[in-house]
Amino acid sequence: ISGYPVDELVGMHISQLEALELSPEEVGRHIEKIMAQGYDQFETRHRRKDGNEIDIEVSVTYMAESQQFFAFCRDITGRKLVQAELQRSRNLLNETQQLGQLGSWELDIVSGELRWSDEIYRIFELDPAQFSPSYENFLNVIHPDDRDMVNQAYVKSLQEHQSYDVLHRLLFADARIKWVHEHCTSEFDVSGKALR
């Protein structure tokens, strides 16, 4: 992982590998925490012998009776790159949806978890910090005269394994009405059970 041969690595101080600029006080506090807890798992960055930096996950145990640390390091650079690319894709999707004024939502039927894109919150004029998405809460945002129609379209689409398109209104607290067009496609397992 480090690029150092064993004979060079043995006897090196961890600060020679550490790529993060940590003060001696920060390192000391972290060591004290590990000694007090007896264990810690954390992520850091190391500098390889060739100068390249890599992301490392460290699992460390402190054995008080022998006053020794046992550390296991894992190179997580690939995972971090995938996470960064995933975040970039999410940001791009959010930007695209905002430009197109097209939001998306996903309902995990098994767990009941409903996930809304940022644009759905903007369309529905809701604060993600103040609103917990659920199917029931979604229906409550719809104009009362349209709720049954939207729910029936959803239920029928699940029964018939068909997508649906429905035009309905949103009713806001200040009595404003906004029209939205909703299109939904569901995913089923091989036995026909709805998944999402």
Short mmCIF file of C-alpha atoms in Angstrom, two decimals:
data_model
loop_
_atom_site.label_atom_id
_atom_site.label_comp_id
_atom_site.label_asym_id
_atom_site.label_seq_id
_atom_site.Cartn_x
_atom_site.Cartn_y
_atom_site.Cartn_z
CA ILE A 1 0.00 0.00 0.00
CA SER A 2 2.68 2.49 1.01
CA GLY A 3 5.14 1.64 -1.75
CA TYR A 4 7.94 1.28 0.82
CA PRO A 5 9.83 -2.00 1.15
CA VAL A 6 9.54 -3.60 4.59
CA ASP A 7 13.11 -2.71 5.61
CA GLU A 8 12.38 1.00 5.01
CA LEU A 9 8.89 0.95 6.49
CA VAL A 10 9.95 -0.67 9.78
CA GLY A 11 11.02 2.08 12.12
CA MET A 12 9.33 4.92 10.22
CA HIS A 13 7.13 7.26 12.21
CA ILE A 14 3.45 7.46 11.18
CA SER A 15 3.90 11.19 10.54
CA GLN A 16 6.17 10.25 7.60
CA LEU A 17 3.21 8.53 5.94
CA GLU A 18 0.42 10.88 7.03
CA ALA A 19 -0.59 13.29 4.24
CA LEU A 20 -3.06 15.33 6.29
CA GLU A 21 -1.64 18.38 8.00
CA LEU A 22 -2.38 17.47 11.61
CA SER A 23 -0.90 19.35 14.52
CA PRO A 24 0.97 17.39 17.21
CA GLU A 25 -1.89 18.32 19.58
CA GLU A 26 -4.50 16.79 17.25
CA VAL A 27 -2.47 13.60 16.91
CA GLY A 28 -1.99 13.46 20.68
CA ARG A 29 -5.71 13.87 21.35
CA HIS A 30 -6.50 11.11 18.84
CA ILE A 31 -3.99 8.75 20.46
CA GLU A 32 -5.46 9.50 23.91
CA LYS A 33 -8.95 8.78 22.55
CA ILE A 34 -7.82 5.42 21.15
CA MET A 35 -6.13 4.52 24.44
CA ALA A 36 -9.26 5.47 26.42
CA GLN A 37 -11.65 3.58 24.13
CA GLY A 38 -9.30 0.74 23.33
CA TYR A 39 -10.31 0.88 19.66
CA ASP A 40 -11.03 3.26 16.80
CA GLN A 41 -11.77 3.15 13.10
CA PHE A 42 -11.16 6.21 10.97
CA GLU A 43 -10.22 7.42 7.51
CA THR A 44 -7.11 9.40 6.65
CA ARG A 45 -4.74 10.04 3.74
CA HIS A 46 -1.25 8.61 3.40
CA ARG A 47 1.57 9.67 1.15
CA ARG A 48 3.19 6.80 -0.72
CA LYS A 49 6.94 6.61 -1.30
CA ASP A 50 6.39 7.90 -4.86
CA GLY A 51 4.64 11.00 -3.45
CA ASN A 52 1.11 10.03 -4.54
CA GLU A 53 -1.59 10.29 -1.89
CA ILE A 54 -4.06 7.51 -1.14
CA ASP A 55 -7.12 7.28 1.07
CA ILE A 56 -6.72 4.84 3.94
CA GLU A 57 -9.17 3.29 6.39
CA VAL A 58 -7.49 2.45 9.68
CA SER A 59 -8.79 0.04 12.30
CA VAL A 60 -6.68 0.24 15.44
CA THR A 61 -6.80 -1.56 18.77
CA TYR A 62 -4.87 -0.53 21.87
CA MET A 63 -3.73 -3.32 24.20
CA ALA A 64 -3.26 -1.63 27.58
CA GLU A 65 -1.45 -4.58 29.22
CA SER A 66 1.32 -4.53 26.60
CA GLN A 67 0.92 -0.80 25.77
CA GLN A 68 0.85 -1.62 22.05
CA PHE A 69 -1.27 -0.45 19.14
CA PHE A 70 -2.33 -2.92 16.47
CA ALA A 71 -3.39 -1.16 13.30
CA PHE A 72 -4.88 -2.55 10.11
CA CYS A 73 -4.83 -0.29 7.07
CA ARG A 74 -6.94 -0.65 3.96
CA ASP A 75 -6.55 1.33 0.75
CA ILE A 76 -9.98 2.89 0.08
CA THR A 77 -8.87 5.20 -2.73
CA GLY A 78 -11.06 3.35 -5.24
CA ARG A 79 -14.10 3.63 -2.98
CA LYS A 80 -13.47 7.35 -2.45
CA LEU A 81 -13.17 7.92 -6.20
CA VAL A 82 -16.47 6.08 -6.78
CA GLN A 83 -18.13 8.14 -4.01
CA ALA A 84 -16.83 11.38 -5.54
CA GLU A 85 -18.11 10.36 -8.99
CA LEU A 86 -21.48 9.40 -7.51
CA GLN A 87 -21.73 12.80 -5.80
CA ARG A 88 -20.76 14.53 -9.05
CA SER A 89 -23.50 12.60 -10.86
CA ARG A 90 -26.04 13.51 -8.17
CA ASN A 91 -25.09 17.17 -8.45
CA LEU A 92 -25.39 17.02 -12.24
CA LEU A 93 -28.79 15.32 -12.01
CA ASN A 94 -30.02 17.95 -9.54
CA GLU A 95 -28.79 20.75 -11.79
CA THR A 96 -30.38 19.16 -14.85
CA GLN A 97 -33.69 18.66 -13.07
CA GLN A 98 -33.66 22.26 -11.85
CA LEU A 99 -32.99 23.60 -15.34
CA GLY A 100 -35.74 21.44 -16.82
CA GLN A 101 -38.13 22.01 -13.88
CA LEU A 102 -38.52 18.24 -13.81
CA GLY A 103 -38.33 16.49 -10.47
CA SER A 104 -38.20 12.80 -9.64
CA TRP A 105 -39.22 10.63 -6.76
CA GLU A 106 -38.73 6.99 -5.88
CA LEU A 107 -40.85 4.90 -3.52
CA ASP A 108 -39.33 1.71 -2.15
CA ILE A 109 -42.52 -0.29 -1.71
CA VAL A 110 -40.85 -2.91 0.50
CA SER A 111 -39.46 -0.44 3.05
CA GLY A 112 -41.96 2.37 2.44
CA GLU A 113 -39.12 4.88 2.02
CA LEU A 114 -39.92 7.72 -0.36
CA ARG A 115 -36.99 9.70 -1.77
CA TRP A 116 -37.50 13.06 -3.44
CA SER A 117 -35.07 14.90 -5.66
CA ASP A 118 -34.21 18.49 -4.81
CA GLU A 119 -36.40 19.70 -7.69
CA ILE A 120 -39.48 17.89 -6.28
CA TYR A 121 -39.03 19.90 -3.07
CA ARG A 122 -38.81 23.08 -5.16
CA ILE A 123 -41.89 22.20 -7.24
CA PHE A 124 -43.88 21.35 -4.11
CA GLU A 125 -42.35 24.39 -2.34
CA LEU A 126 -41.32 22.38 0.69
CA ASP A 127 -38.25 22.56 2.88
CA PRO A 128 -36.48 19.18 3.04
CA ALA A 129 -35.46 19.94 6.62
CA GLN A 130 -39.09 20.47 7.63
CA PHE A 131 -40.83 17.83 5.50
CA SER A 132 -40.51 14.07 5.72
CA PRO A 133 -41.43 12.42 2.42
CA SER A 134 -43.88 9.54 2.66
CA TYR A 135 -46.69 8.45 0.37
CA GLU A 136 -49.27 9.81 2.85
CA ASN A 137 -47.47 13.16 3.11
CA PHE A 138 -47.23 13.27 -0.68
CA LEU A 139 -51.00 12.82 -0.97
CA ASN A 140 -51.57 15.55 1.62
CA VAL A 141 -49.73 18.09 -0.56
CA ILE A 142 -52.07 17.38 -3.49
CA HIS A 143 -55.25 19.43 -3.89
CA PRO A 144 -58.00 17.67 -1.86
CA ASP A 145 -60.22 17.35 -4.94
CA ASP A 146 -57.42 15.53 -6.84
CA ARG A 147 -56.10 13.18 -4.14
CA ASP A 148 -58.40 10.28 -4.87
CA MET A 149 -57.72 10.51 -8.61
CA VAL A 150 -53.94 10.44 -8.07
CA ASN A 151 -54.16 7.60 -5.56
CA GLN A 152 -56.43 5.56 -7.84
CA ALA A 153 -54.05 6.05 -10.78
CA TYR A 154 -51.20 4.81 -8.59
CA VAL A 155 -53.11 1.79 -7.22
CA LYS A 156 -54.39 0.83 -10.67
CA SER A 157 -50.88 1.06 -12.14
CA LEU A 158 -49.65 -1.42 -9.53
CA GLN A 159 -52.55 -3.81 -10.09
CA GLU A 160 -52.24 -3.73 -13.88
CA HIS A 161 -48.43 -3.43 -14.05
CA GLN A 162 -48.81 -0.29 -16.17
CA SER A 163 -47.28 3.16 -15.97
CA TYR A 164 -49.57 6.11 -15.41
CA ASP A 165 -49.81 9.76 -16.41
CA VAL A 166 -51.93 12.13 -14.40
CA LEU A 167 -52.40 15.89 -14.36
CA HIS A 168 -53.24 17.25 -10.92
CA ARG A 169 -53.10 20.33 -8.74
CA LEU A 170 -51.10 21.26 -5.70
CA LEU A 171 -52.78 23.52 -3.16
CA PHE A 172 -50.59 25.81 -1.07
CA ALA A 173 -51.32 27.39 2.31
CA ASP A 174 -51.81 30.82 0.69
CA ALA A 175 -54.54 29.29 -1.59
CA ARG A 176 -52.33 29.32 -4.69
CA ILE A 177 -52.79 26.42 -7.07
CA LYS A 178 -50.05 24.87 -9.19
CA TRP A 179 -50.68 22.29 -11.89
CA VAL A 180 -48.24 19.41 -12.26
CA HIS A 181 -47.95 16.52 -14.69
CA GLU A 182 -46.92 13.26 -13.08
CA HIS A 183 -45.68 10.17 -14.87
CA CYS A 184 -44.92 7.00 -12.93
CA THR A 185 -43.42 3.67 -13.88
CA SER A 186 -43.14 0.80 -11.40
CA GLU A 187 -40.65 -2.04 -11.16
CA PHE A 188 -41.75 -5.59 -10.30
CA ASP A 189 -39.89 -8.75 -9.37
CA VAL A 190 -40.19 -11.98 -11.39
CA SER A 191 -43.24 -13.06 -9.37
CA GLY A 192 -45.03 -9.78 -10.17
CA LYS A 193 -44.56 -8.22 -6.73
CA ALA A 194 -44.09 -4.45 -6.86
CA LEU A 195 -40.66 -3.34 -5.68
CA ARG A 196 -40.34 0.38 -6.49
#
